[in-house]
PDB file of C-alpha atoms in Angstrom:
ATOM      1  CA  MET A 124     -25.646  -1.693  23.379  1.00  0.00           C
ATOM      2  CA  PHE A 125     -24.458  -5.294  23.116  1.00  0.00           C
ATOM      3  CA  LYS A 126     -24.778  -5.184  19.341  1.00  0.00           C
ATOM      4  CA  THR A 127     -22.775  -1.969  19.171  1.00  0.00           C
ATOM      5  CA  SER A 128     -20.057  -3.404  21.403  1.00  0.00           C
ATOM      6  CA  SER A 129     -19.934  -6.594  19.333  1.00  0.00           C
ATOM      7  CA  LYS A 130     -19.681  -4.586  16.118  1.00  0.00           C
ATOM      8  CA  THR A 131     -16.796  -2.563  17.549  1.00  0.00           C
ATOM      9  CA  THR A 132     -14.968  -5.693  18.701  1.00  0.00           C
ATOM     10  CA  VAL A 133     -15.284  -7.281  15.264  1.00  0.00           C
ATOM     11  CA  GLY A 134     -14.111  -4.046  13.671  1.00  0.00           C
ATOM     12  CA  ILE A 135     -11.020  -3.958  15.901  1.00  0.00           C
ATOM     13  CA  ILE A 136     -10.182  -7.572  15.041  1.00  0.00           C
ATOM     14  CA  TYR A 137     -10.594  -6.863  11.328  1.00  0.00           C
ATOM     15  CA  ALA A 138      -8.436  -3.730  11.599  1.00  0.00           C
ATOM     16  CA  ILE A 139      -5.586  -5.507  13.386  1.00  0.00           C
ATOM     17  CA  LEU A 140      -5.643  -8.532  11.077  1.00  0.00           C
ATOM     18  CA  GLY A 141      -5.863  -6.380   7.943  1.00  0.00           C
ATOM     19  CA  ILE A 142      -2.936  -4.182   8.920  1.00  0.00           C
ATOM     20  CA  LEU A 143      -0.790  -7.121  10.016  1.00  0.00           C
ATOM     21  CA  LEU A 144      -1.442  -8.989   6.762  1.00  0.00           C
ATOM     22  CA  PHE A 145      -0.738  -5.913   4.635  1.00  0.00           C
ATOM     23  CA  SER A 146       2.499  -5.344   6.547  1.00  0.00           C
ATOM     24  CA  ALA A 147       3.762  -8.856   5.811  1.00  0.00           C
ATOM     25  CA  LYS A 148       3.912  -8.091   2.069  1.00  0.00           C
ATOM     26  CA  ALA A 149       7.338  -6.460   2.182  1.00  0.00           C
ATOM     27  CA  VAL A 150       8.795  -9.419   4.076  1.00  0.00           C
ATOM     28  CA  LEU A 151       7.430 -11.878   1.498  1.00  0.00           C
ATOM     29  CA  VAL A 152       8.842  -9.782  -1.349  1.00  0.00           C
ATOM     30  CA  LYS A 153      12.286  -9.856   0.271  1.00  0.00           C
ATOM     31  CA  LEU A 154      12.013 -13.628   0.788  1.00  0.00           C
ATOM     32  CA  ALA A 155      11.107 -14.111  -2.890  1.00  0.00           C
ATOM     33  CA  TYR A 156      14.074 -12.006  -3.993  1.00  0.00           C
ATOM     34  CA  GLY A 157      16.264 -14.595  -2.316  1.00  0.00           C
ATOM     35  CA  TYR A 158      15.385 -16.926  -5.214  1.00  0.00           C
ATOM     36  CA  SER A 159      16.723 -14.517  -7.879  1.00  0.00           C
ATOM     37  CA  ILE A 160      13.353 -13.464  -9.248  1.00  0.00           C
ATOM     38  CA  ASP A 161      13.099  -9.981 -10.790  1.00  0.00           C
ATOM     39  CA  HIS A 162      10.679  -7.374  -9.504  1.00  0.00           C
ATOM     40  CA  LEU A 163       8.459  -7.348 -12.615  1.00  0.00           C
ATOM     41  CA  THR A 164       7.877 -11.113 -12.676  1.00  0.00           C
ATOM     42  CA  LEU A 165       7.169 -11.166  -8.948  1.00  0.00           C
ATOM     43  CA  LEU A 166       4.676  -8.324  -9.325  1.00  0.00           C
ATOM     44  CA  LEU A 167       3.061 -10.200 -12.216  1.00  0.00           C
ATOM     45  CA  PHE A 168       2.638 -13.325 -10.077  1.00  0.00           C
ATOM     46  CA  ARG A 169       1.112 -11.306  -7.247  1.00  0.00           C
ATOM     47  CA  MET A 170      -1.442  -9.607  -9.490  1.00  0.00           C
ATOM     48  CA  VAL A 171      -2.344 -12.624 -11.625  1.00  0.00           C
ATOM     49  CA  PHE A 172      -2.908 -14.897  -8.614  1.00  0.00           C
ATOM     50  CA  ALA A 173      -5.306 -12.364  -7.098  1.00  0.00           C
ATOM     51  CA  LEU A 174      -7.021 -11.473 -10.390  1.00  0.00           C
ATOM     52  CA  PRO A 175      -9.701 -14.235 -10.507  1.00  0.00           C
ATOM     53  CA  PHE A 176     -11.115 -13.136  -7.158  1.00  0.00           C
ATOM     54  CA  TYR A 177     -11.330  -9.491  -8.204  1.00  0.00           C
ATOM     55  CA  VAL A 178     -12.969 -10.456 -11.504  1.00  0.00           C
ATOM     56  CA  VAL A 179     -15.677 -12.345  -9.597  1.00  0.00           C
ATOM     57  CA  ILE A 180     -16.241  -9.357  -7.302  1.00  0.00           C
ATOM     58  CA  ALA A 181     -16.360  -6.902 -10.216  1.00  0.00           C
ATOM     59  CA  TYR A 182     -18.874  -9.126 -12.019  1.00  0.00           C
ATOM     60  CA  LYS A 183     -21.028  -9.559  -8.902  1.00  0.00           C
ATOM     61  CA  TYR A 184     -21.320  -5.808  -8.362  1.00  0.00           C
ATOM     62  CA  LYS A 185     -21.333  -4.739 -12.017  1.00  0.00           C
ATOM     63  CA  ASN A 186     -24.944  -3.539 -11.951  1.00  0.00           C
ATOM     64  CA  SER A 187     -24.797  -1.632  -8.681  1.00  0.00           C
ATOM     65  CA  LYS A 188     -25.109   2.176  -9.020  1.00  0.00           C
ATOM     66  CA  SER A 189     -24.706   1.807 -12.792  1.00  0.00           C
ATOM     67  CA  ASP A 190     -27.145   4.665 -13.477  1.00  0.00           C
ATOM     68  CA  THR A 191     -24.728   7.223 -12.001  1.00  0.00           C
ATOM     69  CA  ILE A 192     -21.564   6.005 -13.752  1.00  0.00           C
ATOM     70  CA  SER A 193     -20.467   7.496 -17.076  1.00  0.00           C
ATOM     71  CA  THR A 194     -17.759   6.616 -19.599  1.00  0.00           C
ATOM     72  CA  LYS A 195     -15.708   9.484 -18.188  1.00  0.00           C
ATOM     73  CA  ASP A 196     -15.910   7.881 -14.740  1.00  0.00           C
ATOM     74  CA  TYR A 197     -14.462   4.655 -16.137  1.00  0.00           C
ATOM     75  CA  LEU A 198     -11.604   6.604 -17.717  1.00  0.00           C
ATOM     76  CA  TRP A 199     -10.868   8.187 -14.354  1.00  0.00           C
ATOM     77  CA  LEU A 200     -11.013   4.739 -12.740  1.00  0.00           C
ATOM     78  CA  PHE A 201      -8.432   3.493 -15.243  1.00  0.00           C
ATOM     79  CA  LEU A 202      -6.148   6.416 -14.385  1.00  0.00           C
ATOM     80  CA  PHE A 203      -6.450   5.854 -10.645  1.00  0.00           C
ATOM     81  CA  GLY A 204      -5.948   2.104 -11.028  1.00  0.00           C
ATOM     82  CA  PHE A 205      -2.807   2.886 -13.023  1.00  0.00           C
ATOM     83  CA  LEU A 206      -1.527   5.266 -10.342  1.00  0.00           C
ATOM     84  CA  GLY A 207      -2.608   3.628  -7.121  1.00  0.00           C
ATOM     85  CA  TYR A 208      -2.126  -0.067  -7.798  1.00  0.00           C
ATOM     86  CA  TYR A 209       0.243  -0.326 -10.755  1.00  0.00           C
ATOM     87  CA  LEU A 210       2.758   2.508 -10.408  1.00  0.00           C
ATOM     88  CA  ALA A 211       2.739   2.490  -6.606  1.00  0.00           C
ATOM     89  CA  SER A 212       3.308  -1.287  -6.521  1.00  0.00           C
ATOM     90  CA  LEU A 213       5.975  -1.124  -9.231  1.00  0.00           C
ATOM     91  CA  PHE A 214       7.997   1.545  -7.396  1.00  0.00           C
ATOM     92  CA  ASP A 215       7.565  -0.397  -4.157  1.00  0.00           C
ATOM     93  CA  PHE A 216       8.783  -3.718  -5.573  1.00  0.00           C
ATOM     94  CA  ILE A 217      11.798  -2.088  -7.263  1.00  0.00           C
ATOM     95  CA  GLY A 218      12.684  -0.139  -4.129  1.00  0.00           C
ATOM     96  CA  LEU A 219      12.602  -3.264  -1.972  1.00  0.00           C
ATOM     97  CA  GLN A 220      15.562  -4.566  -3.953  1.00  0.00           C
ATOM     98  CA  TYR A 221      17.718  -1.873  -2.341  1.00  0.00           C
ATOM     99  CA  ILE A 222      16.430  -1.291   1.202  1.00  0.00           C
ATOM    100  CA  LYS A 223      15.216  -3.280   4.171  1.00  0.00           C
ATOM    101  CA  ALA A 224      11.560  -4.189   4.629  1.00  0.00           C
ATOM    102  CA  GLY A 225      11.378  -2.214   7.886  1.00  0.00           C
ATOM    103  CA  LEU A 226      12.601   1.028   6.288  1.00  0.00           C
ATOM    104  CA  GLU A 227      10.234   0.505   3.357  1.00  0.00           C
ATOM    105  CA  ARG A 228       7.230   0.370   5.663  1.00  0.00           C
ATOM    106  CA  ILE A 229       8.293   3.466   7.576  1.00  0.00           C
ATOM    107  CA  ILE A 230       8.671   5.497   4.362  1.00  0.00           C
ATOM    108  CA  LEU A 231       5.348   4.248   2.964  1.00  0.00           C
ATOM    109  CA  PHE A 232       3.678   5.124   6.261  1.00  0.00           C
ATOM    110  CA  ILE A 233       4.115   8.850   5.531  1.00  0.00           C
ATOM    111  CA  TYR A 234       1.491   8.821   2.753  1.00  0.00           C
ATOM    112  CA  PRO A 235      -1.111  10.674   4.910  1.00  0.00           C
ATOM    113  CA  THR A 236       1.255  13.651   5.058  1.00  0.00           C
ATOM    114  CA  ILE A 237       1.527  13.577   1.263  1.00  0.00           C
ATOM    115  CA  VAL A 238      -2.283  13.459   0.990  1.00  0.00           C
ATOM    116  CA  VAL A 239      -2.469  16.640   3.086  1.00  0.00           C
ATOM    117  CA  LEU A 240       0.243  18.366   1.040  1.00  0.00           C
ATOM    118  CA  LEU A 241      -1.352  17.422  -2.298  1.00  0.00           C
ATOM    119  CA  SER A 242      -4.759  18.614  -1.086  1.00  0.00           C
ATOM    120  CA  TRP A 243      -3.161  21.923  -0.060  1.00  0.00           C
ATOM    121  CA  LEU A 244      -1.247  22.254  -3.331  1.00  0.00           C
ATOM    122  CA  PHE A 245      -3.958  21.319  -5.848  1.00  0.00           C
ATOM    123  CA  PHE A 246      -7.251  21.899  -4.005  1.00  0.00           C
ATOM    124  CA  LYS A 247      -6.159  24.903  -1.903  1.00  0.00           C
ATOM    125  CA  LYS A 248      -7.197  23.212   1.340  1.00  0.00           C
ATOM    126  CA  LYS A 249      -5.932  25.103   4.368  1.00  0.00           C
ATOM    127  CA  LEU A 250      -2.740  23.787   5.946  1.00  0.00           C
ATOM    128  CA  SER A 251      -2.849  24.493   9.668  1.00  0.00           C
ATOM    129  CA  THR A 252       0.130  25.161  11.918  1.00  0.00           C
ATOM    130  CA  GLN A 253      -0.518  21.831  13.670  1.00  0.00           C
ATOM    131  CA  GLN A 254      -0.465  19.957  10.359  1.00  0.00           C
ATOM    132  CA  SER A 255       2.727  21.720   9.240  1.00  0.00           C
ATOM    133  CA  LEU A 256       4.428  20.821  12.514  1.00  0.00           C
ATOM    134  CA  ALA A 257       3.222  17.204  12.261  1.00  0.00           C
ATOM    135  CA  ILE A 258       4.588  16.921   8.710  1.00  0.00           C
ATOM    136  CA  PHE A 259       7.930  18.336   9.844  1.00  0.00           C
ATOM    137  CA  ILE A 260       8.067  15.883  12.767  1.00  0.00           C
ATOM    138  CA  THR A 261       7.221  12.967  10.460  1.00  0.00           C
ATOM    139  CA  TYR A 262      10.000  13.708   7.984  1.00  0.00           C
ATOM    140  CA  VAL A 263      12.518  14.232  10.781  1.00  0.00           C
ATOM    141  CA  GLY A 264      11.665  10.707  11.947  1.00  0.00           C
ATOM    142  CA  VAL A 265      12.134   9.312   8.435  1.00  0.00           C
ATOM    143  CA  LEU A 266      15.501  11.081   8.088  1.00  0.00           C
ATOM    144  CA  ILE A 267      16.678   9.688  11.431  1.00  0.00           C
ATOM    145  CA  THR A 268      15.775   6.142  10.408  1.00  0.00           C
ATOM    146  CA  PHE A 269      17.169   6.642   6.904  1.00  0.00           C
ATOM    147  CA  TRP A 270      20.443   8.114   8.159  1.00  0.00           C
ATOM    148  CA  ASP A 271      20.999   5.087  10.374  1.00  0.00           C
ATOM    149  CA  GLU A 272      20.722   2.832   7.318  1.00  0.00           C
ATOM    150  CA  ILE A 273      23.174   4.735   5.091  1.00  0.00           C
ATOM    151  CA  GLY A 274      26.227   3.705   7.090  1.00  0.00           C
ATOM    152  CA  LEU A 275      25.220   0.048   6.946  1.00  0.00           C
ATOM    153  CA  GLU A 276      23.804  -0.396   3.449  1.00  0.00           C
ATOM    154  CA  GLY A 277      25.744   2.165   1.398  1.00  0.00           C
ATOM    155  CA  THR A 278      24.531   4.494  -1.340  1.00  0.00           C
ATOM    156  CA  SER A 279      21.994   1.998  -2.728  1.00  0.00           C
ATOM    157  CA  VAL A 280      19.753   3.056   0.153  1.00  0.00           C
ATOM    158  CA  TYR A 281      19.294   6.434  -1.546  1.00  0.00           C
ATOM    159  CA  LYS A 282      17.900   4.796  -4.674  1.00  0.00           C
ATOM    160  CA  GLY A 283      15.645   2.434  -2.744  1.00  0.00           C
ATOM    161  CA  ALA A 284      14.312   5.153  -0.442  1.00  0.00           C
ATOM    162  CA  PHE A 285      13.587   7.440  -3.403  1.00  0.00           C
ATOM    163  CA  LEU A 286      11.629   4.697  -5.173  1.00  0.00           C
ATOM    164  CA  ILE A 287       9.602   3.901  -2.044  1.00  0.00           C
ATOM    165  CA  PHE A 288       8.930   7.621  -1.637  1.00  0.00           C
ATOM    166  CA  LEU A 289       7.630   7.673  -5.238  1.00  0.00           C
ATOM    167  CA  SER A 290       5.389   4.751  -4.302  1.00  0.00           C
ATOM    168  CA  ALA A 291       4.000   6.756  -1.374  1.00  0.00           C
ATOM    169  CA  ILE A 292       3.422   9.775  -3.642  1.00  0.00           C
ATOM    170  CA  THR A 293       1.573   7.789  -6.317  1.00  0.00           C
ATOM    171  CA  TYR A 294      -0.577   6.033  -3.707  1.00  0.00           C
ATOM    172  CA  ALA A 295      -1.385   9.357  -2.033  1.00  0.00           C
ATOM    173  CA  SER A 296      -2.281  10.799  -5.461  1.00  0.00           C
ATOM    174  CA  TYR A 297      -4.649   7.882  -5.955  1.00  0.00           C
ATOM    175  CA  LEU A 298      -6.321   8.566  -2.596  1.00  0.00           C
ATOM    176  CA  VAL A 299      -6.660  12.305  -3.242  1.00  0.00           C
ATOM    177  CA  GLY A 300      -7.945  11.892  -6.783  1.00  0.00           C
ATOM    178  CA  SER A 301     -10.273   8.940  -6.343  1.00  0.00           C
ATOM    179  CA  GLY A 302     -12.100  10.148  -3.234  1.00  0.00           C
ATOM    180  CA  TRP A 303     -14.973  11.627  -5.231  1.00  0.00           C
ATOM    181  CA  LEU A 304     -15.200   8.590  -7.534  1.00  0.00           C
ATOM    182  CA  ILE A 305     -15.369   5.749  -4.996  1.00  0.00           C
ATOM    183  CA  PRO A 306     -18.925   6.602  -3.780  1.00  0.00           C
ATOM    184  CA  LYS A 307     -20.170   6.311  -7.374  1.00  0.00           C
ATOM    185  CA  PHE A 308     -18.910   2.746  -7.743  1.00  0.00           C
ATOM    186  CA  GLY A 309     -18.958   1.560  -4.156  1.00  0.00           C
ATOM    187  CA  VAL A 310     -15.797   0.472  -2.317  1.00  0.00           C
ATOM    188  CA  LEU A 311     -15.789  -3.194  -3.382  1.00  0.00           C
ATOM    189  CA  ARG A 312     -16.585  -2.541  -7.025  1.00  0.00           C
ATOM    190  CA  PHE A 313     -14.098   0.307  -7.323  1.00  0.00           C
ATOM    191  CA  THR A 314     -11.285  -1.657  -5.652  1.00  0.00           C
ATOM    192  CA  ALA A 315     -11.923  -4.754  -7.767  1.00  0.00           C
ATOM    193  CA  ASN A 316     -11.972  -2.789 -11.026  1.00  0.00           C
ATOM    194  CA  ALA A 317      -8.881  -0.782 -10.064  1.00  0.00           C
ATOM    195  CA  MET A 318      -7.035  -4.032  -9.336  1.00  0.00           C
ATOM    196  CA  ILE A 319      -8.098  -5.420 -12.718  1.00  0.00           C
ATOM    197  CA  VAL A 320      -6.749  -2.275 -14.400  1.00  0.00           C
ATOM    198  CA  SER A 321      -3.501  -2.645 -12.473  1.00  0.00           C
ATOM    199  CA  THR A 322      -3.145  -6.285 -13.491  1.00  0.00           C
ATOM    200  CA  PHE A 323      -3.726  -5.327 -17.137  1.00  0.00           C
ATOM    201  CA  CYS A 324      -0.945  -2.710 -16.880  1.00  0.00           C
ATOM    202  CA  VAL A 325       1.443  -5.200 -15.258  1.00  0.00           C
ATOM    203  CA  VAL A 326       0.755  -7.806 -17.963  1.00  0.00           C
ATOM    204  CA  ILE A 327       1.383  -5.268 -20.743  1.00  0.00           C
ATOM    205  CA  HIS A 328       4.576  -4.144 -19.009  1.00  0.00           C
ATOM    206  CA  PHE A 329       5.714  -7.752 -18.676  1.00  0.00           C
ATOM    207  CA  LEU A 330       4.973  -8.563 -22.330  1.00  0.00           C
ATOM    208  CA  ILE A 331       7.104  -5.594 -23.386  1.00  0.00           C
ATOM    209  CA  GLN A 332       9.985  -5.962 -20.942  1.00  0.00           C
ATOM    210  CA  GLY A 333       9.693  -9.319 -19.162  1.00  0.00           C
ATOM    211  CA  ASP A 334      12.020 -12.297 -19.598  1.00  0.00           C
ATOM    212  CA  TYR A 335       9.074 -14.730 -20.121  1.00  0.00           C
ATOM    213  CA  ALA A 336      10.707 -17.322 -17.860  1.00  0.00           C
ATOM    214  CA  ILE A 337       7.627 -17.581 -15.689  1.00  0.00           C
ATOM    215  CA  PHE A 338       7.787 -21.374 -15.251  1.00  0.00           C
ATOM    216  CA  SER A 339      11.475 -21.664 -14.383  1.00  0.00           C
ATOM    217  CA  TYR A 340      11.417 -20.613 -10.722  1.00  0.00           C
ATOM    218  CA  PRO A 341      11.484 -22.854  -7.636  1.00  0.00           C
ATOM    219  CA  LYS A 342       8.131 -23.905  -6.210  1.00  0.00           C
ATOM    220  CA  LYS A 343       8.684 -21.692  -3.170  1.00  0.00           C
ATOM    221  CA  VAL A 344       8.505 -18.597  -5.397  1.00  0.00           C
ATOM    222  CA  TYR A 345       5.014 -19.504  -6.607  1.00  0.00           C
ATOM    223  CA  PHE A 346       3.956 -20.350  -3.066  1.00  0.00           C
ATOM    224  CA  ILE A 347       5.231 -17.010  -1.735  1.00  0.00           C
ATOM    225  CA  SER A 348       3.518 -15.179  -4.609  1.00  0.00           C
ATOM    226  CA  ALA A 349       0.212 -16.939  -3.952  1.00  0.00           C
ATOM    227  CA  VAL A 350       0.398 -16.184  -0.225  1.00  0.00           C
ATOM    228  CA  MET A 351       1.205 -12.547  -1.034  1.00  0.00           C
ATOM    229  CA  ALA A 352      -1.711 -12.301  -3.464  1.00  0.00           C
ATOM    230  CA  ILE A 353      -4.307 -13.898  -1.190  1.00  0.00           C
ATOM    231  CA  PHE A 354      -3.197 -13.087   2.349  1.00  0.00           C
ATOM    232  CA  CYS A 355      -1.360  -9.778   1.808  1.00  0.00           C
ATOM    233  CA  THR A 356      -3.501  -8.260  -0.944  1.00  0.00           C
ATOM    234  CA  LEU A 357      -6.975  -9.754  -1.353  1.00  0.00           C
ATOM    235  CA  ILE A 358      -8.049 -10.632   2.204  1.00  0.00           C
ATOM    236  CA  PRO A 359      -6.661  -7.546   3.973  1.00  0.00           C
ATOM    237  CA  SER A 360      -8.228  -5.219   1.383  1.00  0.00           C
ATOM    238  CA  PHE A 361     -11.666  -6.450   2.465  1.00  0.00           C
ATOM    239  CA  LEU A 362     -10.753  -6.640   6.162  1.00  0.00           C
ATOM    240  CA  VAL A 363      -9.666  -3.001   6.128  1.00  0.00           C
ATOM    241  CA  SER A 364     -12.755  -1.884   4.187  1.00  0.00           C
ATOM    242  CA  SER A 365     -14.989  -3.711   6.658  1.00  0.00           C
ATOM    243  CA  ALA A 366     -13.060  -2.329   9.640  1.00  0.00           C
ATOM    244  CA  ILE A 367     -13.456   1.243   8.384  1.00  0.00           C
ATOM    245  CA  GLU A 368     -17.169   0.627   7.894  1.00  0.00           C
ATOM    246  CA  LYS A 369     -17.588  -0.713  11.456  1.00  0.00           C
ATOM    247  CA  LEU A 370     -15.222   1.651  13.298  1.00  0.00           C
ATOM    248  CA  GLY A 371     -15.062   4.739  11.145  1.00  0.00           C
ATOM    249  CA  ALA A 372     -11.927   6.059   9.476  1.00  0.00           C
ATOM    250  CA  ASN A 373     -10.879   8.080  12.535  1.00  0.00           C
ATOM    251  CA  THR A 374     -10.882   5.101  14.913  1.00  0.00           C
ATOM    252  CA  PHE A 375      -9.312   2.848  12.297  1.00  0.00           C
ATOM    253  CA  SER A 376      -6.400   5.277  11.882  1.00  0.00           C
ATOM    254  CA  ILE A 377      -5.411   4.571  15.499  1.00  0.00           C
ATOM    255  CA  PHE A 378      -4.402   1.050  14.466  1.00  0.00           C
ATOM    256  CA  GLY A 379      -2.362   2.275  11.496  1.00  0.00           C
ATOM    257  CA  SER A 380       0.785   2.534  13.621  1.00  0.00           C
ATOM    258  CA  LEU A 381       0.792  -1.263  13.873  1.00  0.00           C
ATOM    259  CA  GLY A 382       1.988  -1.382  10.241  1.00  0.00           C
ATOM    260  CA  PRO A 383       5.604  -0.226  10.656  1.00  0.00           C
ATOM    261  CA  VAL A 384       5.948  -1.999  14.004  1.00  0.00           C
ATOM    262  CA  SER A 385       4.730  -5.356  12.705  1.00  0.00           C
ATOM    263  CA  THR A 386       6.863  -5.129   9.547  1.00  0.00           C
ATOM    264  CA  ILE A 387      10.008  -4.418  11.553  1.00  0.00           C
ATOM    265  CA  VAL A 388       9.260  -7.315  13.921  1.00  0.00           C
ATOM    266  CA  LEU A 389       8.474  -9.719  11.049  1.00  0.00           C
ATOM    267  CA  ALA A 390      11.609  -8.616   9.198  1.00  0.00           C
ATOM    268  CA  PHE A 391      13.665  -9.246  12.341  1.00  0.00           C
ATOM    269  CA  VAL A 392      12.200 -12.754  12.721  1.00  0.00           C
ATOM    270  CA  PHE A 393      12.146 -13.946   9.100  1.00  0.00           C
ATOM    271  CA  LEU A 394      14.830 -11.827   7.415  1.00  0.00           C
ATOM    272  CA  GLU A 395      17.161 -11.305  10.387  1.00  0.00           C
ATOM    273  CA  GLU A 396      17.091  -7.552   9.825  1.00  0.00           C
ATOM    274  CA  ARG A 397      18.691  -5.673  12.699  1.00  0.00           C
ATOM    275  CA  ILE A 398      16.673  -3.321  14.897  1.00  0.00           C
ATOM    276  CA  SER A 399      18.731  -0.431  16.266  1.00  0.00           C
ATOM    277  CA  LEU A 400      17.779   2.069  18.944  1.00  0.00           C
ATOM    278  CA  ILE A 401      17.942   4.888  16.376  1.00  0.00           C
ATOM    279  CA  GLN A 402      15.507   2.964  14.155  1.00  0.00           C
ATOM    280  CA  VAL A 403      13.062   2.614  17.007  1.00  0.00           C
ATOM    281  CA  VAL A 404      13.319   6.322  17.861  1.00  0.00           C
ATOM    282  CA  GLY A 405      12.831   7.314  14.212  1.00  0.00           C
ATOM    283  CA  MET A 406       9.872   4.969  13.849  1.00  0.00           C
ATOM    284  CA  LEU A 407       8.164   6.372  16.964  1.00  0.00           C
ATOM    285  CA  ILE A 408       8.656   9.930  15.696  1.00  0.00           C
ATOM    286  CA  VAL A 409       7.129   9.010  12.323  1.00  0.00           C
ATOM    287  CA  ILE A 410       4.174   7.285  14.001  1.00  0.00           C
ATOM    288  CA  GLY A 411       3.608  10.330  16.206  1.00  0.00           C
ATOM    289  CA  GLY A 412       3.668  12.767  13.285  1.00  0.00           C
ATOM    290  CA  VAL A 413       1.370  10.662  11.098  1.00  0.00           C
ATOM    291  CA  SER A 414      -1.045  10.144  14.014  1.00  0.00           C
ATOM    292  CA  ILE A 415      -1.378  13.914  14.440  1.00  0.00           C
ATOM    293  CA  ILE A 416      -1.973  14.367  10.700  1.00  0.00           C
ATOM    294  CA  SER A 417      -4.574  11.556  10.579  1.00  0.00           C
ATOM    295  CA  LYS A 418      -6.536  12.876  13.561  1.00  0.00           C
ATOM    296  CA  LYS A 419      -6.479  16.442  12.274  1.00  0.00           C
ATOM    297  CA  LYS A 420      -7.488  15.322   8.782  1.00  0.00           C
ATOM    298  CA  GLU A 421     -10.484  13.381  10.103  1.00  0.00           C
ATOM    299  CA  LYS A 422     -11.660  16.328  12.219  1.00  0.00           C
TER     300      LYS A 422
END
């Protein structure tokens, strides 16, 4: 009993730390943009700084479950790495140029509803009345929060929100599509290889379109990028994986609502982003809708 309780406590700590660290990413991106860096170069820094660690992990686990993995599986892994870590991150970084960090996190938080919709659309999984109502509630909350921002930020909010929504769609597509593939590789090996694929895609993109001025930025830009890579990408990815292993996905989902809350608080402290009553109401509605979806999905 003591061991079980200790395992649960550790899992809760990992879950909270992982979510808080992940949530800080948007704030760091906005801070970096204050030094006139473009989204592609910043994304390159984030991926390249984290790459050595993922290479080590991929190499360490390269022989695990190798007898069940085919060339076709690696092609699928490349596709999901392209979708879930390259495209989703690219849309996210571009979108953050136009909207606040708090709104970005609220829009991204709806990805479980997109997972349910994609599963219904492509895999014919039944969509219950409760799920439909939860999805409706979630998007009402997003619209309330979004509408509050339009009057303050102007029409650029539309572009930013659309790009963040695309990020949520591509990440949800990655989750729906890769679910059957992850058990073949194992969580650590799959994540590490998908991140390597994503880094490769970012590097190719940068070589084609980048400005190559990677050594001309202030030192704070490289520091922010390194912190983002290690503390908002690498470490939380393992904390969350470990938390899910110790708590189970259903229990872990309870802590998911900390993401939007922590981002809004961090953005208020470090970016001086305003927090309105309408924002808070919209955020709570979104959290409620996503919580219903997550619980129903796990059942």
